[in-house]
Short mmCIF file of C-alpha atoms and ligand atoms in Angstrom, two decimals:
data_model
loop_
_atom_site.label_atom_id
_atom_site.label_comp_id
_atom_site.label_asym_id
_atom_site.label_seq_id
_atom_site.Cartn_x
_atom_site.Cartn_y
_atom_site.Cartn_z
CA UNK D 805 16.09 -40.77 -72.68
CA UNK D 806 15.81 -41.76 -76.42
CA UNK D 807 17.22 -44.10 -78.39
CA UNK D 808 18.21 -41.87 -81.36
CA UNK D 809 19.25 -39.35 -78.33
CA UNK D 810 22.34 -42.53 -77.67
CA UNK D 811 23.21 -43.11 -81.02
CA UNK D 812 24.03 -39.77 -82.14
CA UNK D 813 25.70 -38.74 -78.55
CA UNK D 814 23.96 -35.44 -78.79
CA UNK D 815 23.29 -36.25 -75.13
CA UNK D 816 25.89 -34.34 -74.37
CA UNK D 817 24.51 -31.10 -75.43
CA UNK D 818 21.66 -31.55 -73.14
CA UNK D 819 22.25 -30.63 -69.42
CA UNK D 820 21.14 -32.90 -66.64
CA UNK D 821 17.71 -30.70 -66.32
CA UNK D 822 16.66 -30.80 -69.75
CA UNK D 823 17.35 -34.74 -69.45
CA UNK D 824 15.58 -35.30 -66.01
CA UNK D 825 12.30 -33.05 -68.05
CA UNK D 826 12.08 -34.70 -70.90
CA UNK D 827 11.71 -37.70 -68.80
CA UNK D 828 9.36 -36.45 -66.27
CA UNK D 829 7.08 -35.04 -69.10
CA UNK D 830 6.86 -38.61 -70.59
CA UNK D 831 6.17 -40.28 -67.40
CA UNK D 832 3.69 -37.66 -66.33
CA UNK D 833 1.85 -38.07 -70.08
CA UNK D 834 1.68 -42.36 -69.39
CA UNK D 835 -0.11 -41.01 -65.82
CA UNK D 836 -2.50 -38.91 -67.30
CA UNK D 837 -3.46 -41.38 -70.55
CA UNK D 838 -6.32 -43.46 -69.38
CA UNK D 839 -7.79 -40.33 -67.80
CA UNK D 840 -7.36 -38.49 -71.22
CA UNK D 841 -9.17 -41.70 -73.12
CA UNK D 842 -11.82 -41.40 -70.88
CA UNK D 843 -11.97 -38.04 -71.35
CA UNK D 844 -11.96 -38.48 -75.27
CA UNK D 845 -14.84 -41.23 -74.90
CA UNK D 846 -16.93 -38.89 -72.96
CA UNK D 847 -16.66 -35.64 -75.05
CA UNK D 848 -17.24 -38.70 -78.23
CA UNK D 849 -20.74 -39.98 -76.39
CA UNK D 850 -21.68 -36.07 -76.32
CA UNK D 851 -20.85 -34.43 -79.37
CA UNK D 852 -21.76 -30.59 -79.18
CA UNK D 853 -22.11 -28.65 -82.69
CA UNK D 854 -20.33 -25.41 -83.76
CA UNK D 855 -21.48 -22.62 -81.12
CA UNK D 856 -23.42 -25.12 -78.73
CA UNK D 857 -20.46 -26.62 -76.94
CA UNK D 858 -22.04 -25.69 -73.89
CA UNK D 859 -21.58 -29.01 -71.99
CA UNK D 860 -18.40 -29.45 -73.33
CA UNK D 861 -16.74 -26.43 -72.24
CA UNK D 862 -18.33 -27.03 -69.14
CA UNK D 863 -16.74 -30.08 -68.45
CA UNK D 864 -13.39 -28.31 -69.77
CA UNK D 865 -13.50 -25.54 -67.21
CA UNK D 866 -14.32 -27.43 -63.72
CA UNK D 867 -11.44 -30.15 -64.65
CA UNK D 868 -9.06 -26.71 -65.53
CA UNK D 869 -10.60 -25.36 -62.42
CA UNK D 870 -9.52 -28.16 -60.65
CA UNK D 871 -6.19 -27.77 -61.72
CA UNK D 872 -6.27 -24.61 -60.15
CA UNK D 873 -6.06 -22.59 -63.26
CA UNK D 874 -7.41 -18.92 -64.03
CA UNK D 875 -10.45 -19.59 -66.11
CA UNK D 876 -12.40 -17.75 -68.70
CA UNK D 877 -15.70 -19.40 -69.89
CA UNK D 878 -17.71 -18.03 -72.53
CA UNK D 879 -14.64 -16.98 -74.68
CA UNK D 880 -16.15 -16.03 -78.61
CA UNK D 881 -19.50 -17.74 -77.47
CA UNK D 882 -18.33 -20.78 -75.41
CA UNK D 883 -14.64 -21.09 -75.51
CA UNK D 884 -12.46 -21.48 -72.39
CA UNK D 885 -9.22 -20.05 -71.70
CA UNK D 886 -7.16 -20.79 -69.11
CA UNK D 887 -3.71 -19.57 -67.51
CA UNK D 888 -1.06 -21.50 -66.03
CA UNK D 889 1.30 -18.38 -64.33
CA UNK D 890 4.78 -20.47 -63.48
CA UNK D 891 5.96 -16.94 -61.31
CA UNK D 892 8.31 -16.45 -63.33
CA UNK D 893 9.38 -13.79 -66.02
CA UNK D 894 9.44 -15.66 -69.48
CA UNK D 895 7.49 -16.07 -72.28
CA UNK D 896 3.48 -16.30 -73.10
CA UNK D 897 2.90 -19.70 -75.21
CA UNK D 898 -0.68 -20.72 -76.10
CA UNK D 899 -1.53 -24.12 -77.09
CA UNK D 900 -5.21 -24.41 -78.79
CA UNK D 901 -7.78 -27.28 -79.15
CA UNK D 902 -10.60 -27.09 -81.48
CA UNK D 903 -13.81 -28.18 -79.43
CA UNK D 904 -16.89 -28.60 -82.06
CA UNK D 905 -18.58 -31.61 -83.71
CA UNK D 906 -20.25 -32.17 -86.89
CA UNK D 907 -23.83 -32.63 -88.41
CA UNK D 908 -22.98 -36.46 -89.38
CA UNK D 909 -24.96 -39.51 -87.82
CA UNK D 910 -22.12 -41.98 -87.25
CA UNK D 911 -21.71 -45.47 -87.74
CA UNK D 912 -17.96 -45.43 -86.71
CA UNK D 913 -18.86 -48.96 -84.82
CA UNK D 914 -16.42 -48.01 -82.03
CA UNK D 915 -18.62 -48.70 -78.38
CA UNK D 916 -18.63 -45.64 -77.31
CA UNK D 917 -20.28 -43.61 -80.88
CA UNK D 918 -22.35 -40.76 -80.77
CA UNK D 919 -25.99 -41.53 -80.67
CA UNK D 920 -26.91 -37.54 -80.51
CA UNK D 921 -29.44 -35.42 -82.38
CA UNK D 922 -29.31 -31.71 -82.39
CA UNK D 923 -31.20 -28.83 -84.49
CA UNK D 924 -29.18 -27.84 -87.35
CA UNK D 925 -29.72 -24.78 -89.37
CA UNK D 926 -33.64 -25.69 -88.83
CA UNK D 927 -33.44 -29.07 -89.24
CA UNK D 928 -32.76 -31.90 -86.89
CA UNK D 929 -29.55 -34.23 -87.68
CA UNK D 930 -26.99 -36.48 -86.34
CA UNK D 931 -24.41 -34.67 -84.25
CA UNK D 932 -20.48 -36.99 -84.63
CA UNK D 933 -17.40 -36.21 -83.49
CA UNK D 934 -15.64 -36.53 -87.34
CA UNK D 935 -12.91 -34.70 -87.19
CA UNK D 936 -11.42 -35.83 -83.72
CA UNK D 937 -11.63 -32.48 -82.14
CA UNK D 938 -12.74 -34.83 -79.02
CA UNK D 939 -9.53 -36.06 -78.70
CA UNK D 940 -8.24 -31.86 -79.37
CA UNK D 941 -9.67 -31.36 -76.40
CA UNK D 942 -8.51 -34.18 -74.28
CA UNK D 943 -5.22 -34.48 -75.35
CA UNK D 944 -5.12 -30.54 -74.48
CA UNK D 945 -6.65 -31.33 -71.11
CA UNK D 946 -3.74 -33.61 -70.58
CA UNK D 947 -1.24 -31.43 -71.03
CA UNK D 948 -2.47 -29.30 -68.67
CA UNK D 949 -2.20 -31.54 -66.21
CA UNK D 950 1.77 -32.78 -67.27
CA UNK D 951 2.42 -29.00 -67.34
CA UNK D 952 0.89 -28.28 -63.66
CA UNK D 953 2.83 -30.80 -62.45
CA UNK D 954 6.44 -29.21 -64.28
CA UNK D 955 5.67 -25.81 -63.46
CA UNK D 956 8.84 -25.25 -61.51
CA UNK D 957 10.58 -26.12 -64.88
CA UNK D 958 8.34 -23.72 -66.81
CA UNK D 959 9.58 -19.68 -67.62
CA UNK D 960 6.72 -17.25 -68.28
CA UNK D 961 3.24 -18.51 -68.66
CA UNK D 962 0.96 -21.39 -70.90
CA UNK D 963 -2.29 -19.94 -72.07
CA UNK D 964 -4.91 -22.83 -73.04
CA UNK D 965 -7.04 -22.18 -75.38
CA UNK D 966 -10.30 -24.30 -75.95
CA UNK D 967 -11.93 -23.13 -78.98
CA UNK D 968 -15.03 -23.32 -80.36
CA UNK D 969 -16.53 -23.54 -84.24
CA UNK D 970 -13.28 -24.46 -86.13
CA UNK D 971 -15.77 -26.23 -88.30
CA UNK D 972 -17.64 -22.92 -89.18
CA UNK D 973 -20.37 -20.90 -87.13
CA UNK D 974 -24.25 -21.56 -87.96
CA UNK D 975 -25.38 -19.54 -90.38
CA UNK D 976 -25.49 -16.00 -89.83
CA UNK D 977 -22.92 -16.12 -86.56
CA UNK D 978 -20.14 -15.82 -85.86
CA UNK D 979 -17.54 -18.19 -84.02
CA UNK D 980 -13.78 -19.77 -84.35
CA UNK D 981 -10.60 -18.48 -83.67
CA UNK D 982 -11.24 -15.20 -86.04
CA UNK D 983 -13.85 -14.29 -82.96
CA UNK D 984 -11.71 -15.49 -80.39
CA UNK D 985 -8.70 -13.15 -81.87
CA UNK D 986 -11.48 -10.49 -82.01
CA UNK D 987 -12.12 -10.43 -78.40
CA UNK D 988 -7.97 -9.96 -77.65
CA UNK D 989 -7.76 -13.84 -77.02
CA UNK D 990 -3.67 -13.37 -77.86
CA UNK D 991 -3.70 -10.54 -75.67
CA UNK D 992 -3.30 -9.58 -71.54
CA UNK D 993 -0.85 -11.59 -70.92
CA UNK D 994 -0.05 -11.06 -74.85
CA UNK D 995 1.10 -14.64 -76.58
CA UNK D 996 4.51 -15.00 -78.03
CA UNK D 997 3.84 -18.36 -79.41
CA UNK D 998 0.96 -20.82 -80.39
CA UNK D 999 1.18 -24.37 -81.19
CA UNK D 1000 -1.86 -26.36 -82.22
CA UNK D 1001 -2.37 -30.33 -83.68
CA UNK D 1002 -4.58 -32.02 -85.50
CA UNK D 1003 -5.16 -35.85 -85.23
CA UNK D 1004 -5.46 -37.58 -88.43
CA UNK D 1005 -7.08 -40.47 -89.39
CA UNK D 1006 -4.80 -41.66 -92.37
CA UNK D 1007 -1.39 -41.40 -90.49
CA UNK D 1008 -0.16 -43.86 -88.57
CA UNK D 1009 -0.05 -43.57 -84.59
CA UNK D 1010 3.17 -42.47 -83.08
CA UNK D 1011 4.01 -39.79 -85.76
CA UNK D 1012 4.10 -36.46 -86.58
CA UNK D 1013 3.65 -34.44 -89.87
CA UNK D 1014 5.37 -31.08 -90.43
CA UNK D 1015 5.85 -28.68 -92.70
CA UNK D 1016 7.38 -24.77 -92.59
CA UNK D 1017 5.75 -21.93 -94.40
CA UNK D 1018 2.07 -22.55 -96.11
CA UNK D 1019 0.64 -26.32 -94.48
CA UNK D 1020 -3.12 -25.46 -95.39
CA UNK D 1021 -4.58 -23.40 -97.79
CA UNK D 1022 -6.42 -19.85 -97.83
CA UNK D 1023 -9.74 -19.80 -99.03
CA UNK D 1024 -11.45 -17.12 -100.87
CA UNK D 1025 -15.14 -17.48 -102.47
CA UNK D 1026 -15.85 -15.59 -105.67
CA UNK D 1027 -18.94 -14.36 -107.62
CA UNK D 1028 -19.18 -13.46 -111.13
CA UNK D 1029 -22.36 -12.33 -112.03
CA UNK D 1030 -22.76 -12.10 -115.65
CA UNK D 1031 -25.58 -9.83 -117.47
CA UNK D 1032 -26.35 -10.42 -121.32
CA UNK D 1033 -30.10 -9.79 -122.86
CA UNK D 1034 -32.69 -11.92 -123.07
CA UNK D 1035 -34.24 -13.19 -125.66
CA UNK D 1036 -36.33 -16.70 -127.41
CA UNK D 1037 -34.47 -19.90 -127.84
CA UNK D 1038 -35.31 -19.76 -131.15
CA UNK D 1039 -33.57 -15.85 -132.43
CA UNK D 1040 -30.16 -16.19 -130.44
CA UNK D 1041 -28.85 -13.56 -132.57
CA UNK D 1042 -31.15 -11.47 -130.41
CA UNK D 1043 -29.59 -12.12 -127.32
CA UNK D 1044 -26.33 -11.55 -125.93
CA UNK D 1045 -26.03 -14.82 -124.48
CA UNK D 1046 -24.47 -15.14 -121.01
CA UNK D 1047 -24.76 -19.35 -120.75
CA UNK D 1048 -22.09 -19.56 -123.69
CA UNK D 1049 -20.69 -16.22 -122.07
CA UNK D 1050 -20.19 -18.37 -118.76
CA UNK D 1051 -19.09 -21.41 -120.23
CA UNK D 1052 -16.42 -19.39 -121.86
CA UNK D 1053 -15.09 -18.05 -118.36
CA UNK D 1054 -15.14 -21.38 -117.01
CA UNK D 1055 -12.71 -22.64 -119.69
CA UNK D 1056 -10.99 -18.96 -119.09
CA UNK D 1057 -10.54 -19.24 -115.91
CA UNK D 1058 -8.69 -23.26 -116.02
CA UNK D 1059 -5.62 -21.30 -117.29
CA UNK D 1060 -4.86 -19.29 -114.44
CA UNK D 1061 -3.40 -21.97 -112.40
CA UNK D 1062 -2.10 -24.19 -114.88
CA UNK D 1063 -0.38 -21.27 -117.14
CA UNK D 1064 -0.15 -18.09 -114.57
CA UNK D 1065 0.97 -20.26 -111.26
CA UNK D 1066 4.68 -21.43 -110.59
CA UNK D 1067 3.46 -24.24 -109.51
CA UNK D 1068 7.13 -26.17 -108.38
CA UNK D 1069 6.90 -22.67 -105.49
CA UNK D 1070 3.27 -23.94 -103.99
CA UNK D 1071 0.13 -25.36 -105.15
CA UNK D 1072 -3.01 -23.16 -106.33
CA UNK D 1073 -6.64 -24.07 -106.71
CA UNK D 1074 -9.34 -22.35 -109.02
CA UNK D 1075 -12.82 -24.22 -108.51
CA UNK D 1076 -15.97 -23.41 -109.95
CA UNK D 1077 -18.42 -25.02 -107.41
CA UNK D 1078 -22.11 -23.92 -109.01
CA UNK D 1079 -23.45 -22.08 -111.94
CA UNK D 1080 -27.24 -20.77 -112.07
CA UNK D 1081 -29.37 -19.23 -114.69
CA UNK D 1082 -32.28 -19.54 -117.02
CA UNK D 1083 -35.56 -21.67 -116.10
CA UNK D 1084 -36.45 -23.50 -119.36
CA UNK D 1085 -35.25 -24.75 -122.85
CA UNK D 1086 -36.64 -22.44 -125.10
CA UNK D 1087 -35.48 -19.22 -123.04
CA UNK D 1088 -32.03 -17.42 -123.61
CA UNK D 1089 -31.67 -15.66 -119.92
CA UNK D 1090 -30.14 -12.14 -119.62
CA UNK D 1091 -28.22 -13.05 -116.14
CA UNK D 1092 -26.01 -16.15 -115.09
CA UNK D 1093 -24.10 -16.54 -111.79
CA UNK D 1094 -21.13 -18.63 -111.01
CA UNK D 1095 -19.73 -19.26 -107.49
CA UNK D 1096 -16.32 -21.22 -106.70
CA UNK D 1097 -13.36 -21.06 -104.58
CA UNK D 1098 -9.54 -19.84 -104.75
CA UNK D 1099 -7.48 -21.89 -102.59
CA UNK D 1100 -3.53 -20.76 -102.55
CA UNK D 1101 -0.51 -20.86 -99.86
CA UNK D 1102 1.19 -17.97 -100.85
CA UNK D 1103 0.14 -14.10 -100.56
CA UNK D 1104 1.41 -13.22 -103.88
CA UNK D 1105 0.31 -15.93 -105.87
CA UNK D 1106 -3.25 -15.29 -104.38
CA UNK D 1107 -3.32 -11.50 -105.23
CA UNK D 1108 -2.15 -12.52 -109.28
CA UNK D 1109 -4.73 -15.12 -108.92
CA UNK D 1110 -7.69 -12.35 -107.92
CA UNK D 1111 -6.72 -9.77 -110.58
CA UNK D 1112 -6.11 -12.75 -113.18
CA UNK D 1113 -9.81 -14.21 -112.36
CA UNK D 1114 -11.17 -10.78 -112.37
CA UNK D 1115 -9.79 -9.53 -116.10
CA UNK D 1116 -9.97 -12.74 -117.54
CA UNK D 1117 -14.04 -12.84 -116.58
CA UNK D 1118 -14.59 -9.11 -117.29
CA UNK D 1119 -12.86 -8.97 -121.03
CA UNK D 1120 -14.21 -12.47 -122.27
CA UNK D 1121 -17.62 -10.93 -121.31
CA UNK D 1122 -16.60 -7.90 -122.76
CA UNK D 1123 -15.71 -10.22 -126.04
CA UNK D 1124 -19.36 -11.48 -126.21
CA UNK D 1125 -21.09 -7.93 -125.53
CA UNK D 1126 -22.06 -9.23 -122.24
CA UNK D 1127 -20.72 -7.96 -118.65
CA UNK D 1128 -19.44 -9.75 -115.93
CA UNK D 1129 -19.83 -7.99 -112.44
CA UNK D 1130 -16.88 -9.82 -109.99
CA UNK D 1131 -16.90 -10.23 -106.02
CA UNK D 1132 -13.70 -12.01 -104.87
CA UNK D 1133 -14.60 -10.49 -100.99
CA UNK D 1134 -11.70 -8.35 -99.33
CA UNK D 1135 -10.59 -10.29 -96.55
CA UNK D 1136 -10.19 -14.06 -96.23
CA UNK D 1137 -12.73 -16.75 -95.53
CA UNK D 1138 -9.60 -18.39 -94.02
CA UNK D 1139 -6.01 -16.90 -94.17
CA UNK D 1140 -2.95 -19.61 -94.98
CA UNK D 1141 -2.12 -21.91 -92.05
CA UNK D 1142 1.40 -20.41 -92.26
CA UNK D 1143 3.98 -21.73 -90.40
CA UNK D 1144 6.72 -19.90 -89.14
CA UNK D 1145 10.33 -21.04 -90.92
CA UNK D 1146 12.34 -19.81 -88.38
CA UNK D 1147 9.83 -21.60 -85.57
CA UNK D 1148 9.18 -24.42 -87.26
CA UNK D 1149 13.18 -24.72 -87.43
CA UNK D 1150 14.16 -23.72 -83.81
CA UNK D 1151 11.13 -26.45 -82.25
CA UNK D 1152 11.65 -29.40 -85.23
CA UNK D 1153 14.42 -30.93 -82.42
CA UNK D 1154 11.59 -30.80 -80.40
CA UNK D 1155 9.74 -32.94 -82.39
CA UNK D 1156 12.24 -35.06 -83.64
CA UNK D 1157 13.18 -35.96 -79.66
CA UNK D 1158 9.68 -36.35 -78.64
CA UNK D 1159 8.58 -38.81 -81.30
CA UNK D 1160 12.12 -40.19 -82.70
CA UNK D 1161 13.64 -38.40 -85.91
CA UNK D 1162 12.25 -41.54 -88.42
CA UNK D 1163 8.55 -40.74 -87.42
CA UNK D 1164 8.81 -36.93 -87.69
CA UNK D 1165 7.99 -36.61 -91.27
CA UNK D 1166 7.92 -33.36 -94.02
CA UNK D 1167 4.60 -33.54 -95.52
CA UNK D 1168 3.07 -32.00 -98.87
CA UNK D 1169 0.77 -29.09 -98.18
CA UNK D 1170 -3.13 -29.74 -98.38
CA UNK D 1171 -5.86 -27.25 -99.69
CA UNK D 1172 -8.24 -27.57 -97.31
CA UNK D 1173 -8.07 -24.57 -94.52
CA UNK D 1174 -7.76 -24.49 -91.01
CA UNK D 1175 -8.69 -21.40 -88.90
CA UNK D 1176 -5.74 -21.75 -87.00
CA UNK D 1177 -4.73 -19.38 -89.17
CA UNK D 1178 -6.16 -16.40 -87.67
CA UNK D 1179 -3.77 -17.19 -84.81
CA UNK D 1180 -0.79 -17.58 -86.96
CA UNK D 1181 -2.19 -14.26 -88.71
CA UNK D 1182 -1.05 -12.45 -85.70
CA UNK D 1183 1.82 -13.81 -84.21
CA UNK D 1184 4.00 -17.21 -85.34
CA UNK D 1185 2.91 -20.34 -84.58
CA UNK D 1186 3.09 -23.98 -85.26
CA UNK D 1187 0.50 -26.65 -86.66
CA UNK D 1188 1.07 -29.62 -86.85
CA UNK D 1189 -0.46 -33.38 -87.83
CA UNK D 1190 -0.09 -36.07 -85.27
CA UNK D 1191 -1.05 -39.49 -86.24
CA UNK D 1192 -4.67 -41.67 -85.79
CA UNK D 1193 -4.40 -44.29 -87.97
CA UNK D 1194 -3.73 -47.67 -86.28
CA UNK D 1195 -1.04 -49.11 -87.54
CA UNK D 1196 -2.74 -52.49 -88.87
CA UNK D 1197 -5.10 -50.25 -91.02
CA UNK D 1198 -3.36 -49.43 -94.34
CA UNK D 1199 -3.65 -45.90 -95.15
CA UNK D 1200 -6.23 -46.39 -98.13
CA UNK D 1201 -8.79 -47.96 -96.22
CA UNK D 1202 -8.76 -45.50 -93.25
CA UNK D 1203 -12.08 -43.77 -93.21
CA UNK D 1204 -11.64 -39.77 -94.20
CA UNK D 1205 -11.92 -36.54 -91.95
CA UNK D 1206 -16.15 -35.57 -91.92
CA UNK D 1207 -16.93 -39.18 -92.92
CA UNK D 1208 -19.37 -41.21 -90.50
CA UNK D 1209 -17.04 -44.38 -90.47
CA UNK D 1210 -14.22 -41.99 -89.11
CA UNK D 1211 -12.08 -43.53 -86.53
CA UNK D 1212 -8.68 -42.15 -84.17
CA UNK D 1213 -7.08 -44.77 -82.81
CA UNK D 1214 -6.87 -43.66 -78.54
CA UNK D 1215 -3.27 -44.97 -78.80
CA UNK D 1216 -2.40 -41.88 -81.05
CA UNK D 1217 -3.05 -39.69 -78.39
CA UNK D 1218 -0.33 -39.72 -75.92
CA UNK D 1219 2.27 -38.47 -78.61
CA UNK D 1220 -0.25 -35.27 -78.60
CA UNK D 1221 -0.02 -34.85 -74.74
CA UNK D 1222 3.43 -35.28 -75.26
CA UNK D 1223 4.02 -33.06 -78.37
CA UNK D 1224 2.12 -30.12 -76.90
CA UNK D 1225 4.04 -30.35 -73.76
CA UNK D 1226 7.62 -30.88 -74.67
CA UNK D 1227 7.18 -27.54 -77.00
CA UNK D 1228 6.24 -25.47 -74.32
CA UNK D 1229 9.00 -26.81 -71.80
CA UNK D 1230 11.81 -26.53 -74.48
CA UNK D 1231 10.62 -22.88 -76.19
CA UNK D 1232 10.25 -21.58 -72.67
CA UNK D 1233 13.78 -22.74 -72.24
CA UNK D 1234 14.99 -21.53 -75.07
CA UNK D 1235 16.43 -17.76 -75.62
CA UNK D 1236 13.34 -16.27 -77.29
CA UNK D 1237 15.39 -12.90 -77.00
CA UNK D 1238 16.65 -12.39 -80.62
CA UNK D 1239 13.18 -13.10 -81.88
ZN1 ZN Z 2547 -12.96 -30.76 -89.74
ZN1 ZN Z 2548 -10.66 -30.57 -87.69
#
C-alpha cells in the first residue's frame, strides 16, 4: 500500500485483490533484485553487438526456460520470445527489451566494465553496454519471474519479447523490431498491447518519464543531388555552378521548420549532415550531393516537410539553371515512437501508484528515434523512461547515452521490474472491451 494511495483515500476504489497484488508484485520484485543485478552485471561483462547476441539470448532463453515458458530462439536473427499462457481468456500484452551493445571501449570505471573486442563492420573495436539495454534485459527477465509467480491473478497471456539490434543492424542486414514485426512477432497469439522502457542515465532513480502521443522522433534521410556544368575556376560564367547552387538550398531549406512548422503543436528537425563535390580549387564541378535528416513527431507535419524540402531544392536549382534530383526514401528509417492517448491515459494510474504521483513526470519529446516504433506502428503501445541517474549525481554531470563513461545506477532497476509488471496485472484487469 502507498502512501499517496492513504492520503487521497482512493483506497477505497480498489478491492481487496487489487490491494493484496499490488503488494505481492512489490514484494516479489525486492525477491528477484539481487538476481536481476547479477543478471545486469553479467550481460555488462559480455556485451554482444547488434545481430551477434548469440550468448546473450542464450542465457535469456534457458533462465525463461526455466521458468517454464514457451520459447522461441532465433526470433529476426537472435531474438527470444517467450509466452506466459495464465489459462485464461483475456488479453495478449507484450513487454519488449532491447538486447544489443555498442562499438564503444568503455571506461565507465564501474568493477564489473566491459573489457570485450568484437569485429565491427571489418574492423575490430570495443564492444560496451552504452545504452543500458543490459539492464532491458534483466529488468525484463525479472518480471518474468514476478509475473510467473502472479499468474493466477493474470487474464489472457504476457508475450516477452527480447529483441535484438535496436541500435541498428550491420551494414547491409537487417535486424530490430521492423524484422521482428516482419516475421508476425505481434501475431499467433496476436498482441493487444506493448509496453517497453528505457533506462536513462540523466534521470534520477525511482522515476518515471511519460508522455502521450509523439515521445521520439521519426527519422527520414534525404538526398539532393544537384547537376550544374563544369567548367575552370577562372570563367564561372561558364558554369552553372552547383556549390553556390547548394549553398543556396542549405539556407533554403533553414526556413522550413522555422517559417512552415507550428512549432507550439510538436517540434521538427531539418539537418544537413554532409555535402560533397569538386576535388580542387581551380575546378567549378558539374555535380554536388547533400545528405541530412528530417526528424518530426507528427504525420502531417512530416509529409509538408517532404514536399516543402523537395520544391524548395528543385526551384532554387531551377533559379540558378542547375537541377536538383531529390530522394527523401518512401518509408521510414524509424516511424514516431507514438504513444497511444487513450493508453497512455487509462495505464498513467498505473504509473502514478507504482512509483508515487510526484516522481511520475510529463516530459518534453526528444528527436532521437527509437524502433519501438515499429511495434507501436501496428498496434498501441506504451514507452516509457525510467530513471538511472543516482541521485547524488546532478543531472549535468551524468555521462550521456553512447558515451564510454556511461553509467545506470543498479538501484534504478527495481522500479523497471516493477513498472513492467504492475501494467500487465492492472491492463489485464482492466475492461479492454470498448477498445
Ligand atoms: Zn542507444
Ligand atoms: Zn537504447
Amino acid at each position: 500500500m502507498n502512501k499517496s494511495c492513504i492520503s487521497f483515500m482512493l483506497c477505497a476504489l480498489f478491492s481487496q485483490t487489487a490491494f493484496s497484488s499490488n503488494e505481492r508484485i512489490d514484494s516479489l520484485a525486492n525477491k528477484v533484485e539481487t538476481d536481476v543485478i547479477k543478471w545486469r552485471h553479467h550481460f555488462h561483462q559480455n556485451p554482444e553487438l547488434s545481430n551477434r547476441e548469440f550468448k546473450t539470448a542464450e542465457y535469456i532463453a534457458n533462465y525463461l526456460n526455466k521458468l517454464g515458458l514457451e520459447v522461441q530462439t532465433k526470433v529476426a536473427h537472435t531474438g527470444v520470445v517467450a509466452i506466459l499462457d495464465s489459462g485464461k481468456p483475456g488479453p495478449v500484452v507484450a513487454l519488449r527489451a532491447d538486447i544489443d551493445a555498442l562499438p564503444i571501449v568503455e571506461q565507465s570505471g564501474v568493477d564489473f566494465a566491459s573489457t570485450v573486442k568484437a569485429m565491427y563492420n571489418g574492423s575490430e573495436v570495443g564492444v560496451m553496454h552504452a545504452c543500458g539495454h543490459d539492464t532491458h534485459a534483466a529488468m525484463l527477465m525479472g518480471a518474468a519471474k514476478v509475473l510467473v509467480e502472479m499468474k493466477a491473478k493474470l487474464r489472457g497471456k504476457v508475450k516477452f519479447i527480447f529483441q535484438p539490434a535496436e541500435e541498428g543492424a550491420p551494414a547491409g542486414e537487417e535486424g530490430g523490431a521492423e524484422l521482428m514485426v516482419k516475421q508476425g512477432v505481434l501475431e499467433s497469439p496476436k498482441v493487444d498491447v506493448i509496453f517497453g522502457i528505457h533506462i536513462n542515465s540523466q534521470t534520477d532513480v525511482g522515476t518515471i518519464k511519460y508522455r502521450a502521443g509523439g515521445i521520439m522522433a521519426a527519422v527520414d534521410p534525404f538526398r539532393i543531388t544537384i547537376k550544374g556544368k563544369q567548367s575552370h575556376g577562372a570563367y564561372p560564367w561558364l558554369s552553372v555552378d552547383p556549390i553556390v547552387t547548394a549553398s543556396q538550398i542549405v539556407m533554403g531549406l533553414q526556413t522550413i521548420v522555422s517559417r512552415e512548422m507550428k512549432l507550439i503543436d510538436n517540434a521538427a528537425v531539418v539537418s544537413v549532415g554532409s555535402i560533397h563535390g569538386g576535388n580542387r580549387s581551380n575546378i567549378i564541378p558539374n555535380e554536388v550531393e547533400l545528405v541530412g535528416t528530417i526528424r518530426t513527431l507528427d504525420g502531417d507535419m512530416r509529409t509538408h516537410i517532404h514536399e516543402s524540402l523537395t520544391r524548395k531544392a528543385k526551384l532554387i536549382a531551377k533559379s540558378m539553371g542547375a537541377t536538383a534530383d531529390v530522394v527523401v526514401p518512401d518509408g521510414y528509417q524509424y516511424p514516431v515512437t507514438y504513444n497511444d492517448p487513450s493508453l497512455m491515459a487509462q495505464m498513467l494510474p498505473t504509473l502514478q501508484a507504482t512509483a508515487g504521483k510526484d516522481n511520475v513526470i510529463l516530459t518534453n519529446a526528444v528527436m532521437g528515434a527509437e524502433d519501438f516504433s515499429f511495434f507501436q506502428q501496428k498496434i498501441p503501445g506504451l514507452y516509457l523512461f525510467v530513471g538511472g541517474k543516482t541521485q547524488s549525481t546532478p543531472a549535468e554531470q551524468a555521462p550521456g547515452h553512447h558515451t564510454p563513461d556511461f553509467v545506470i545506477d543498479d538501484n534504478g532497476m527495481k522500479l523497471g521490474v516493477r513498472t513492467l509488471s504492475h501494467l500487465v496485472v492492472d491492463y489485464m484487469n482492466q475492461d479492454n472491451t470498448t477498445k
